[in-house]
Coordinates of C-alpha atoms and ligand atoms in Angstrom, one line a residue:
X1 CA -3.7 17.3 -9.1
X2 CA -3.6 20.6 -11.0
X3 CA -3.6 20.7 -14.8
X4 CA -1.4 23.4 -16.3
X5 CA -2.1 24.5 -20.2
X6 CA -0.2 27.2 -22.2
X7 CA 0.0 28.1 -26.3
X8 CA 1.4 30.2 -28.3
X9 CA 1.4 30.6 -31.7
X10 CA -0.7 32.1 -34.5
X11 CA -4.2 30.7 -33.4
X12 CA -6.6 33.1 -30.8
X13 CA -5.5 31.6 -27.5
X14 CA -8.5 31.7 -25.3
X15 CA -10.7 28.7 -26.8
X16 CA -7.7 26.7 -27.5
X17 CA -7.0 26.8 -23.4
X18 CA -10.3 26.4 -22.5
X19 CA -11.1 23.0 -24.6
X20 CA -7.3 21.5 -23.4
X21 CA -8.4 22.5 -19.4
X22 CA -12.1 21.0 -20.2
X23 CA -10.1 17.6 -21.2
X24 CA -7.5 17.6 -18.4
X25 CA -10.2 18.4 -16.0
X26 CA -9.9 15.3 -14.1
X27 CA -6.7 16.1 -12.4
X28 CA -8.2 18.6 -10.4
X29 CA -11.3 20.8 -10.8
X30 CA -11.7 23.1 -7.5
X31 CA -11.2 26.5 -9.5
X32 CA -10.5 27.2 -13.0
X33 CA -8.6 30.7 -14.3
X34 CA -6.6 31.9 -17.5
X35 CA -4.2 34.9 -18.5
X36 CA -3.5 35.5 -22.1
X37 CA -1.5 38.3 -23.5
X38 CA -2.7 40.8 -25.7
X39 CA -1.4 43.7 -27.0
X40 CA 1.3 43.8 -24.3
X41 CA -1.1 43.5 -21.5
X42 CA -1.6 40.1 -19.8
X43 CA -5.3 39.7 -18.4
X44 CA -6.6 37.1 -15.8
X45 CA -10.2 35.7 -15.7
X46 CA -10.4 33.4 -12.9
X47 CA -13.2 31.6 -10.6
X48 CA -14.1 29.1 -8.4
X49 CA -15.8 26.1 -10.1
X50 CA -15.2 23.4 -13.2
X51 CA -14.7 24.5 -16.6
X52 CA -18.0 24.5 -17.8
X53 CA -19.3 27.0 -15.2
X54 CA -16.6 29.7 -14.8
X55 CA -16.4 30.2 -18.6
X56 CA -20.2 30.4 -18.6
X57 CA -19.7 32.8 -15.7
X58 CA -16.6 34.4 -17.1
X59 CA -16.8 34.2 -20.5
X60 CA -13.2 32.7 -20.7
X61 CA -13.2 31.9 -24.1
X62 CA -13.6 35.4 -25.2
X63 CA -10.3 36.9 -24.6
X64 CA -8.0 38.3 -26.9
X65 CA -4.5 37.1 -27.6
X66 CA -2.3 34.5 -29.8
X67 CA -0.4 33.3 -26.3
X68 CA -1.6 32.0 -22.9
X69 CA -1.6 30.3 -20.1
X70 CA -4.4 27.9 -17.9
X71 CA -4.9 26.1 -15.1
X72 CA -7.4 23.6 -13.2
X73 CA -6.7 23.5 -9.1
X74 CA -6.5 21.1 -6.6
X75 CA -5.6 22.8 -4.1
X76 CA -2.8 21.8 -1.5
X77 CA -1.9 25.5 0.0
X78 CA -4.9 27.6 0.7
X79 CA -9.0 27.3 0.4
X80 CA -10.7 27.3 -2.3
X81 CA -11.7 30.7 -3.4
X82 CA -11.0 32.9 -6.1
X83 CA -7.6 34.7 -5.1
X84 CA -6.2 31.3 -4.5
X85 CA -7.2 30.1 -8.1
X86 CA -4.4 30.4 -10.7
X87 CA -3.0 32.1 -12.8
X88 CA -1.1 34.5 -10.3
X89 CA 0.1 37.7 -11.1
X90 CA 3.6 39.1 -9.6
X91 CA 3.4 42.7 -8.1
X92 CA 3.6 44.8 -11.5
X93 CA 1.1 42.6 -13.5
X94 CA 4.0 41.7 -15.8
X95 CA 3.6 38.4 -15.2
X96 CA 1.3 35.6 -14.5
X97 CA 2.6 32.1 -13.6
X98 CA 0.3 28.8 -13.3
X99 CA 2.0 25.9 -11.3
X100 CA 1.3 22.1 -10.0
X101 CA 3.0 20.7 -7.4
X102 CA 4.4 21.8 -3.7
X103 CA 7.2 24.8 -3.2
X104 CA 8.6 23.3 0.3
X105 CA 10.8 26.1 1.1
X106 CA 7.8 28.5 0.2
X107 CA 7.5 30.2 3.3
X108 CA 11.2 31.3 3.3
X109 CA 11.1 32.7 -0.2
X110 CA 7.9 34.6 0.6
X111 CA 9.5 36.5 3.6
X112 CA 12.7 37.0 1.5
X113 CA 10.1 38.6 -0.7
X114 CA 8.2 40.6 1.3
X115 CA 10.9 42.1 3.2
X116 CA 12.4 43.1 -0.5
X117 CA 8.9 44.9 -0.9
X118 CA 6.8 42.3 -3.1
X119 CA 3.1 41.8 -2.1
X120 CA 1.2 39.0 -2.0
X121 CA -2.7 38.3 -2.5
X122 CA -3.0 34.7 -2.0
X123 CA -2.4 32.0 0.6
X124 CA -1.1 29.7 -2.4
X125 CA 2.5 28.6 -2.2
X126 CA 2.4 29.1 -5.9
X127 CA 2.7 32.9 -6.1
X128 CA 6.2 33.2 -4.8
X129 CA 7.3 31.8 -8.4
X130 CA 5.7 34.8 -9.8
X131 CA 7.5 37.2 -7.4
X132 CA 10.6 35.2 -7.8
X133 CA 10.8 35.8 -11.4
X134 CA 9.3 39.3 -11.1
X135 CA 12.7 39.9 -9.0
X136 CA 15.1 38.3 -11.3
X137 CA 14.0 39.8 -14.1
X138 CA 14.1 42.8 -12.6
X139 CA 18.0 42.6 -12.6
X140 CA 18.8 41.9 -16.8
X141 CA 15.4 41.8 -18.2
X142 CA 16.4 38.5 -19.1
X143 CA 13.9 35.8 -19.1
X144 CA 16.3 32.8 -19.5
X145 CA 18.6 33.5 -16.8
X146 CA 15.2 34.9 -14.7
X147 CA 14.0 31.4 -15.3
X148 CA 17.2 29.5 -14.2
X149 CA 17.7 31.5 -11.0
X150 CA 14.3 31.0 -9.9
X151 CA 14.7 27.1 -10.4
X152 CA 17.6 27.1 -8.8
X153 CA 15.7 28.6 -5.6
X154 CA 12.5 26.1 -5.6
X155 CA 12.7 23.2 -3.5
X156 CA 9.6 20.8 -4.0
X157 CA 8.3 18.9 -7.1
X158 CA 6.7 21.4 -9.0
X159 CA 5.7 22.3 -13.3
X160 CA 5.4 25.5 -14.2
X161 CA 4.3 28.1 -16.6
X162 CA 4.7 31.8 -16.5
X163 CA 3.3 34.1 -19.2
X164 CA 5.2 37.7 -19.9
X165 CA 3.7 40.5 -20.9
X166 CA 6.0 40.7 -24.5
X167 CA 4.5 37.3 -25.1
X168 CA 7.0 34.9 -24.6
X169 CA 5.7 31.6 -22.3
X170 CA 8.2 29.3 -20.3
X171 CA 7.8 26.8 -17.8
X172 CA 9.8 24.2 -15.9
X173 CA 9.5 20.9 -13.9
X174 CA 11.0 18.6 -11.0
X175 CA 8.7 15.5 -10.2
X176 CA 5.9 16.7 -12.0
X177 CA 4.9 16.4 -15.8
X178 CA 5.4 19.0 -18.3
X179 CA 5.5 18.2 -22.3
X180 CA 5.3 20.2 -25.2
X181 CA 2.9 19.4 -28.0
X182 CA 4.2 20.7 -31.9
X183 CA 1.6 22.2 -34.0
X184 CA 2.0 24.0 -37.0
X185 CA 0.8 27.3 -35.9
X186 CA 3.0 27.1 -32.8
X187 CA 3.4 24.9 -29.7
X188 CA 1.5 23.8 -26.2
X189 CA 2.9 23.2 -22.9
X190 CA 0.9 21.1 -21.0
X191 CA 0.8 18.9 -17.7
X192 CA -0.9 16.3 -19.6
X193 CA -0.9 14.9 -23.1
X194 CA -4.8 15.2 -23.4
X195 CA -4.0 18.9 -23.1
X196 CA -3.5 19.2 -26.7
X197 CA -3.8 15.5 -28.4
X198 CA -6.7 16.6 -30.4
X199 CA -4.4 19.1 -32.1
X200 CA -1.1 17.4 -32.6
X201 CA 0.4 13.7 -31.7
X202 CA 3.6 15.5 -31.6
X203 CA 5.2 15.7 -28.4
X204 CA 8.5 16.6 -26.3
X205 CA 8.3 15.2 -22.9
X206 CA 10.9 17.6 -20.9
X207 CA 13.2 16.2 -18.4
X208 CA 13.9 17.3 -14.7
X209 CA 14.7 20.6 -14.6
X210 CA 14.9 21.3 -18.1
X211 CA 13.6 24.7 -19.0
X212 CA 11.8 25.9 -21.7
X213 CA 11.1 29.5 -23.2
X214 CA 8.9 29.9 -26.5
X215 CA 9.4 33.4 -27.4
X216 CA 8.4 34.8 -30.8
X217 CA 8.3 31.3 -33.4
X218 CA 10.8 29.7 -31.7
X219 CA 11.2 27.0 -28.8
X220 CA 14.6 26.8 -26.7
X221 CA 15.0 23.5 -24.1
X222 CA 17.8 24.2 -21.9
X223 CA 19.2 22.2 -18.6
X224 CA 19.1 23.7 -15.4
X225 CA 23.0 25.8 -16.2
X226 CA 21.6 27.3 -19.1
X227 CA 23.3 25.0 -21.8
X228 CA 20.8 24.7 -24.8
X229 CA 19.8 20.7 -24.9
X230 CA 17.6 18.9 -27.7
X231 CA 14.6 16.6 -26.5
X232 CA 13.6 13.9 -29.2
X233 CA 10.5 14.1 -30.9
X234 CA 7.7 11.6 -29.7
X235 CA 4.6 10.5 -31.5
X236 CA 2.0 9.4 -29.5
X237 CA -1.5 8.1 -29.6
X238 CA -4.3 9.7 -31.5
X239 CA -6.7 7.7 -30.1
X240 CA -6.5 9.2 -26.8
X241 CA -8.5 12.2 -28.4
X242 CA -11.9 10.1 -28.2
X243 CA -12.8 11.2 -24.5
X244 CA -16.4 11.8 -25.2
X245 CA -18.5 10.5 -22.8
X246 CA -20.6 8.4 -25.8
X247 CA -24.2 7.4 -25.2
X248 CA -23.6 7.4 -21.6
X249 CA -24.6 10.0 -18.6
X250 CA -21.1 10.1 -16.9
X251 CA -17.2 8.9 -17.8
X252 CA -17.7 6.6 -15.0
X253 CA -20.4 4.8 -16.6
X254 CA -18.9 4.4 -19.6
X255 CA -15.6 3.4 -18.4
X256 CA -17.4 1.0 -16.0
X257 CA -19.1 -0.7 -19.5
X258 CA -15.6 -0.5 -21.7
X259 CA -14.5 -3.4 -19.6
X260 CA -15.4 -6.1 -21.5
X261 CA -14.0 -5.1 -24.7
X262 CA -10.7 -4.3 -22.5
X263 CA -10.4 -7.3 -21.1
X264 CA -10.8 -9.4 -24.3
X265 CA -7.8 -7.4 -25.6
X266 CA -5.7 -6.5 -22.8
X267 CA -2.1 -7.9 -23.4
X268 CA -2.4 -9.5 -26.8
X269 CA -0.1 -7.7 -28.7
X270 CA 2.3 -7.7 -26.4
X271 CA 3.4 -11.8 -26.2
X272 CA 7.1 -10.9 -26.4
X273 CA 6.9 -8.0 -23.7
X274 CA 5.2 -10.4 -21.0
X275 CA 7.8 -13.1 -21.5
X276 CA 10.4 -10.3 -20.8
X277 CA 8.8 -9.6 -17.3
X278 CA 8.0 -13.6 -16.9
X279 CA 11.7 -14.1 -17.1
X280 CA 12.9 -10.9 -15.2
X281 CA 10.4 -12.3 -12.3
X282 CA 11.4 -15.9 -12.6
X283 CA 15.2 -14.4 -12.4
X284 CA 14.4 -12.6 -8.7
X285 CA 14.9 -13.9 -5.3
X286 CA 11.6 -11.7 -4.0
X287 CA 9.3 -9.6 -6.1
X288 CA 7.9 -6.5 -4.2
X289 CA 4.5 -5.1 -5.2
X290 CA 3.7 -1.9 -5.1
X291 CA 0.7 0.8 -5.7
X292 CA -1.5 3.2 -4.4
X293 CA -5.3 3.0 -4.0
X294 CA -7.1 1.1 -6.5
X295 CA -3.6 0.0 -7.7
X296 CA -2.5 -1.3 -4.2
X297 CA -5.8 -3.3 -4.7
X298 CA -4.5 -5.0 -7.5
X299 CA -1.0 -5.6 -6.0
X300 CA -2.4 -7.6 -3.8
X301 CA -4.4 -9.7 -5.8
X302 CA -1.0 -10.1 -8.0
X303 CA 0.8 -11.4 -4.5
X304 CA -1.9 -14.0 -4.4
X305 CA -1.3 -15.3 -7.6
X306 CA 2.3 -15.1 -7.9
X307 CA 2.9 -16.6 -4.4
X308 CA 0.5 -19.2 -4.7
X309 CA 0.4 -20.5 -8.5
X310 CA 3.6 -19.2 -9.8
X311 CA 5.2 -20.1 -6.4
X312 CA 7.4 -16.9 -7.0
X313 CA 8.4 -15.0 -3.3
X314 CA 5.9 -12.2 -3.2
X315 CA 5.4 -8.9 -0.8
X316 CA 3.0 -6.7 -1.0
X317 CA 4.0 -2.7 0.0
X318 CA 1.7 0.1 -0.3
X319 CA 3.3 3.0 -1.9
X320 CA 3.3 5.4 0.6
X321 CA 4.5 3.1 3.1
X322 CA 7.4 1.8 1.1
X323 CA 10.0 3.8 2.2
X324 CA 9.6 3.3 5.6
X325 CA 10.1 -0.6 5.0
X326 CA 12.9 -0.7 2.9
X327 CA 14.7 -3.5 4.6
X328 CA 15.2 -6.3 2.4
X329 CA 15.3 -4.8 -0.7
X330 CA 18.7 -5.3 -2.8
X331 CA 19.5 -6.1 -6.5
X332 CA 18.4 -9.8 -6.3
X333 CA 14.5 -7.9 -6.1
X334 CA 12.4 -6.7 -8.7
X335 CA 9.7 -4.2 -7.6
X336 CA 6.6 -4.7 -9.9
X337 CA 5.1 -1.2 -9.7
X338 CA 1.1 -1.0 -10.6
X339 CA -0.3 2.8 -11.5
X340 CA -2.8 4.0 -14.3
X341 CA -1.6 7.4 -14.5
X342 CA 2.5 6.5 -14.2
X343 CA 2.5 10.0 -12.7
X344 CA 1.4 8.9 -8.9
X345 CA 4.2 10.3 -6.6
X346 CA 3.8 8.1 -3.8
X347 CA 4.6 5.7 -6.3
X348 CA 7.5 7.4 -7.9
X349 CA 8.8 7.7 -4.3
X350 CA 9.0 3.9 -3.9
X351 CA 10.3 3.1 -7.7
X352 CA 13.3 5.2 -6.7
X353 CA 13.9 4.1 -3.4
X354 CA 13.8 0.2 -4.8
X355 CA 16.3 1.5 -7.7
X356 CA 18.8 3.1 -4.7
X357 CA 18.4 -0.3 -3.5
X358 CA 19.9 -1.7 -6.1
X359 CA 16.4 -3.4 -7.4
X360 CA 15.0 -4.0 -10.7
X361 CA 11.9 -1.9 -11.2
X362 CA 9.0 -3.4 -13.4
X363 CA 5.7 -1.7 -14.6
X364 CA 2.1 -1.5 -15.3
X365 CA 0.7 1.8 -16.7
X366 CA -1.4 3.0 -18.7
X367 CA -0.2 6.0 -19.5
X368 CA 3.5 4.7 -22.0
X369 CA 4.9 8.0 -22.2
X370 CA 4.4 8.6 -18.4
X371 CA 7.4 8.8 -15.6
X372 CA 6.8 5.8 -14.3
X373 CA 7.0 3.7 -17.7
X374 CA 10.2 6.0 -18.4
X375 CA 12.3 5.4 -14.7
X376 CA 11.1 1.5 -15.4
X377 CA 13.4 -1.1 -16.6
X378 CA 10.6 -2.2 -18.3
X379 CA 7.3 -1.5 -18.8
X380 CA 4.0 -3.4 -19.8
X381 CA 1.3 -1.4 -20.8
X382 CA -2.9 -2.0 -19.9
X383 CA -4.3 -0.1 -23.1
X384 CA -7.2 0.6 -21.4
X385 CA -7.7 4.4 -23.0
X386 CA -7.5 7.5 -20.7
X387 CA -9.5 6.8 -18.1
X388 CA -11.5 10.3 -17.3
X389 CA -13.7 9.2 -14.0
X390 CA -11.8 10.1 -10.9
X391 CA -12.5 6.7 -9.7
X392 CA -10.6 3.6 -11.1
X393 CA -12.5 1.4 -12.9
X394 CA -11.8 -0.3 -16.2
X395 CA -8.2 0.5 -15.4
X396 CA -8.4 -2.1 -12.4
X397 CA -9.6 -4.4 -14.7
X398 CA -7.1 -4.2 -17.1
X399 CA -4.6 -4.2 -14.8
X400 CA -6.3 -7.3 -13.2
X401 CA -6.6 -8.8 -16.7
X402 CA -2.8 -8.2 -17.5
X403 CA -1.5 -9.6 -14.1
X404 CA -3.3 -12.7 -14.7
X405 CA -2.2 -13.3 -18.1
X406 CA 1.5 -12.6 -16.8
X407 CA 1.0 -15.3 -14.1
X408 CA -0.6 -17.8 -16.3
X409 CA 2.7 -17.7 -18.4
X410 CA 4.9 -17.9 -15.7
X411 CA 2.9 -21.7 -14.1
X412 CA 2.4 -22.6 -17.9
X413 CA -1.2 -22.3 -18.5
X414 CA -2.5 -23.2 -14.9
X415 CA -4.2 -20.2 -13.9
X416 CA -6.7 -20.6 -17.1
X417 CA -6.6 -17.1 -17.8
X418 CA -5.4 -17.8 -21.3
X419 CA -8.3 -20.3 -22.3
X420 CA -10.9 -18.8 -20.6
X421 CA -10.5 -15.4 -21.8
X422 CA -13.8 -15.5 -23.8
X423 CA -15.5 -16.9 -21.1
X424 CA -14.7 -14.1 -18.6
X425 CA -15.5 -11.6 -21.3
X426 CA -19.3 -13.2 -21.7
X427 CA -19.8 -13.5 -17.7
X428 CA -18.6 -9.7 -17.7
X429 CA -21.1 -8.9 -20.0
X430 CA -23.5 -10.8 -18.2
X431 CA -22.6 -8.8 -15.1
X432 CA -23.1 -5.4 -16.4
X433 CA -26.8 -6.5 -17.4
X434 CA -27.6 -6.6 -13.4
X435 CA -27.3 -2.8 -13.9
X436 CA -30.7 -1.9 -13.5
X437 CA -30.9 -4.1 -10.5
X438 CA -28.5 -2.8 -8.5
X439 CA -29.6 0.6 -9.4
X440 CA -32.8 -0.6 -7.1
X441 CA -30.3 -1.7 -4.3
X442 CA -28.9 1.3 -4.4
X443 CA -31.9 3.4 -3.8
X444 CA -32.6 1.4 -0.7
X445 CA -29.2 1.6 0.8
X446 CA -29.8 5.8 -0.4
X447 CA -29.6 6.6 3.6
X448 CA -27.4 3.6 4.7
X449 CA -24.9 5.6 7.0
X450 CA -22.0 2.4 6.9
X451 CA -21.3 -0.2 4.7
X452 CA -19.0 -2.9 5.4
X453 CA -17.7 -5.3 2.6
X454 CA -16.3 -8.5 3.3
X455 CA -14.4 -10.9 1.7
X456 CA -11.9 -13.5 2.3
X457 CA -8.6 -14.6 0.3
X458 CA -8.1 -13.6 -3.4
X459 CA -11.9 -11.7 -2.5
X460 CA -10.5 -9.6 0.3
X461 CA -8.7 -7.0 -2.5
X462 CA -11.8 -6.9 -4.0
X463 CA -13.7 -6.2 -0.7
X464 CA -11.0 -3.8 0.1
X465 CA -11.5 -2.2 -4.1
X466 CA -15.5 -2.4 -3.4
X467 CA -15.7 -0.3 -0.5
X468 CA -13.3 2.5 -1.5
X469 CA -15.2 2.7 -4.7
X470 CA -18.5 3.3 -2.6
X471 CA -16.8 5.9 0.1
X472 CA -15.0 7.8 -3.0
X473 CA -18.0 8.1 -5.2
X474 CA -21.4 8.2 -2.3
X475 CA -19.3 9.8 0.3
X476 CA -21.1 7.0 2.6
X477 CA -18.6 5.7 5.0
X478 CA -17.6 1.5 3.7
X479 CA -14.9 -0.4 5.0
X480 CA -13.4 -3.5 3.6
X481 CA -13.0 -6.3 6.0
X482 CA -11.4 -9.6 5.8
X483 CA -14.5 -11.8 6.7
X484 CA -12.1 -13.4 9.4
X485 CA -11.5 -10.5 10.8
X486 CA -15.1 -9.6 11.9
X487 CA -14.9 -11.6 14.6
X488 CA -11.9 -9.4 16.2
X489 CA -13.5 -6.6 16.5
X490 CA -15.7 -4.9 13.7
X491 CA -18.9 -7.3 14.7
X492 CA -18.7 -4.5 17.8
X493 CA -20.1 -2.1 14.9
X494 CA -22.8 -3.9 13.6
X495 CA -26.8 -3.6 14.2
X496 CA -29.7 -3.5 12.9
X497 CA -28.7 -0.4 10.4
X498 CA -25.4 -2.0 9.0
X499 CA -24.8 -2.9 5.5
X500 CA -22.8 -5.6 4.6
X501 CA -21.8 -6.6 1.3
X502 CA -20.1 -10.0 1.1
X503 CA -18.0 -11.3 -2.2
X504 CA -18.3 -14.7 -2.3
X505 CA -18.5 -16.6 -5.0
X506 CA -18.6 -20.5 -4.7
X507 CA -15.1 -21.8 -3.7
X508 CA -13.5 -22.9 -0.8
X509 CA -14.4 -20.0 1.0
X510 CA -17.8 -19.8 0.9
X511 CA -19.1 -21.9 3.3
X512 CA -16.9 -19.9 6.1
X513 CA -18.4 -16.5 4.4
X514 CA -21.8 -18.0 4.8
X515 CA -21.3 -18.9 8.8
X516 CA -19.7 -15.5 8.8
X517 CA -22.8 -13.6 7.3
X518 CA -25.1 -15.7 9.8
X519 CA -23.3 -14.4 12.5
X520 CA -24.1 -10.7 11.3
X521 CA -27.8 -11.3 10.2
X522 CA -28.1 -12.9 14.3
X523 CA -27.3 -8.9 15.0
X524 CA -29.9 -7.7 12.9
X525 CA -27.7 -6.6 9.9
X526 CA -28.6 -6.7 6.1
X527 CA -26.8 -8.8 4.4
X528 CA -26.4 -8.3 0.0
X529 CA -24.2 -11.4 -1.2
X530 CA -22.8 -11.1 -4.3
X531 CA -22.0 -14.8 -5.6
X532 CA -23.0 -17.0 -8.5
X533 CA -24.9 -19.0 -5.5
X534 CA -28.1 -17.7 -4.0
X535 CA -28.3 -18.7 0.0
X536 CA -31.5 -18.0 2.6
X537 CA -28.6 -15.7 4.8
X538 CA -28.8 -13.4 2.0
X539 CA -31.2 -10.1 2.3
X540 CA -30.4 -8.7 -1.2
X541 CA -29.1 -11.5 -3.8
X542 CA -26.9 -10.0 -6.5
X543 CA -25.7 -12.7 -9.2
X544 CA -22.8 -12.8 -11.1
X545 CA -22.4 -15.8 -13.9
X546 CA -21.1 -19.0 -12.9
X547 CA -17.5 -20.0 -14.5
X548 CA -15.8 -22.8 -13.9
X549 CA -12.2 -21.1 -13.4
X550 CA -13.4 -19.8 -10.1
X551 CA -9.5 -18.1 -9.5
X552 CA -10.7 -15.6 -12.6
X553 CA -13.7 -14.4 -9.9
X554 CA -12.1 -11.2 -8.7
X555 CA -12.3 -9.4 -12.5
X556 CA -15.8 -10.4 -12.7
X557 CA -17.3 -9.6 -9.1
X558 CA -15.8 -6.1 -8.9
X559 CA -18.5 -5.2 -11.4
X560 CA -21.7 -5.0 -9.4
X561 CA -19.3 -3.1 -6.6
X562 CA -18.4 -0.5 -9.2
X563 CA -21.8 -0.3 -10.7
X564 CA -23.3 0.2 -6.6
X565 CA -21.0 3.1 -5.9
X566 CA -21.8 4.7 -9.1
X567 CA -25.6 4.2 -8.4
X568 CA -25.1 5.5 -5.1
X569 CA -23.4 8.3 -5.9
X570 CA -26.5 9.4 -8.3
X571 CA -29.2 8.3 -5.3
X572 CA -26.7 10.8 -3.3
X573 CA -26.6 13.2 -6.0
X574 CA -22.8 13.5 -6.0
X575 CA -21.5 13.6 -9.4
X576 CA -19.3 10.6 -9.5
X577 CA -17.3 11.5 -12.6
X578 CA -15.7 14.3 -9.9
X579 CA -16.0 13.3 -6.5
X580 CA -14.9 16.1 -3.9
X581 CA -11.7 16.5 -2.6
X582 CA -9.8 14.6 -5.1
X583 CA -8.1 14.5 -8.2
X584 CA -7.3 11.9 -10.7
X585 CA -3.3 12.3 -10.6
X586 CA -2.1 12.4 -7.0
X587 CA 1.4 14.0 -8.1
X588 CA 1.9 15.6 -4.6
X589 CA 3.2 13.3 -1.5
Ligands
LIG601 O1 -2.7 6.6 -11.4 P1 -2.8 5.5 -10.3 O2 -3.3 4.2 -10.2 O3 -1.0 5.8 -9.7 O4 -3.6 6.1 -8.7 C1 -3.7 5.4 -7.6 C2 -4.5 5.8 -6.8 O5 -4.4 7.5 -6.7 C3 -5.8 5.5 -7.4 O6 -5.8 4.2 -7.3 C4 -7.3 6.4 -6.3 O7 -7.0 5.3 -5.4 C5 -8.3 5.9 -7.2 N1 -9.6 7.2 -7.4 C6 -9.8 5.5 -6.7 O8 -10.5 5.1 -7.1

């Protein structure tokens, strides 16, 4: 949601903070700010916009000091304004804080603090942390005990870092990520490894409610009662440092193009762990599958192939709804959670609920050090590298591929994923070659008001995913519909201004889809077919390569939809990497 960074050490802090914030900007990009401590004074600069723009305007990199904190915001409480941008000062400007998450009891705390004479300058829930710390620090001038008292008062999920005018940096977390990067010159404290991976691969992952204090040259971690605790140093993957756009104009386009290479290698290093997954799945009575957004669409396909081919009883539940439908989950169940980030609050809530019911938890994540991976009984990684574009693209095809691999293993190769992997990789390359043609189609759809995406059976989740990509990247209203449901209502929406995309590779669902296409065409809509087989009903045809093993088609047919959504964003003048109102990692519920 928001990104947090702090550093204390020998280096000039401001350029480090700006660089780190650029790397973590995908977490939130409404506004930016940094605070540095220079000669016993805290200086704050902040503004609305993305890191590059605000840095250009305010020259953030050019602030003195060897300790400081920084933040990029995804607004939850309070509009997107300079006054609501972080860092937030306390009354005396002697400390400043940056925060990610939601302080649920901020109104109560605010009232109490206002009654004590504190003056609030923003509309955020976060500012309350600065004033609470100030209040408790005034009592004993002891930052450790002020942190303990402050954290005990906070309700909700949070990670925050505070900077004090004496140069101390301290922080704590509760259900939001916060980690330390250890460098020869000092320490980073960050909400994401990407905040410091350019400088160090040595990380300490703080546990929930840990309190960390970095003063002069030492770092101390305490439990919520103030007892010192040891947290081990973990070595994280250096490859994460390579996050540039290469020859591409946007991360989203780069990530779309990376897909063949990712699908080629996903899972191959993890055969033992896949076997362990398979054993757990085989021994469960029911497998519940969950995820949010794109990851949920992968869960839908997982259900289809698990139940139809591996003959394992599977149910899907969207993570945000999971807590309302817990009946049937017990110690004979397995919950398989999909999440690129491994930090999605709805997913973590679903997992915790399932654990309380006695279920075993498996997860498929991109970030092996994520909260989800760490609370799972076993996890597999999709290893697609950092996905910076807010729209999930390569993580989806990687999740799908790994899922196919697992199910193929469960049904002794019946799915044909393993033996057809190279054919699939070649087909993905071929599908990417249609990019220019799809760009042309996006031009034609520039003024579309509504786009409907239809699919049946295993292609229905891809219709949902295609519609999600279009709305997220181009702000055009798009809806994924199960093709058979059309005549039960949605057909009423269709007229000469409608565009309908039919995801229709030539399989057992194909004839029914062609019949639906005729019904739509009779109402004047423009039909766009995505298929390996042309048909006269399509006004616009996007050809995908033919492959014999048609159960794998979802991994291919999503590519033209991703490319279309990407080019729709360009023709609509939208930044595809950073769609409005969204953030890559949704760590609030
Ligand atoms: O990190 P996760 O996979 O848990 O994220 C889940 C969703 O927030 C995510 O897939 C979202 O829907 C994407 N922006 C879609 O492109």
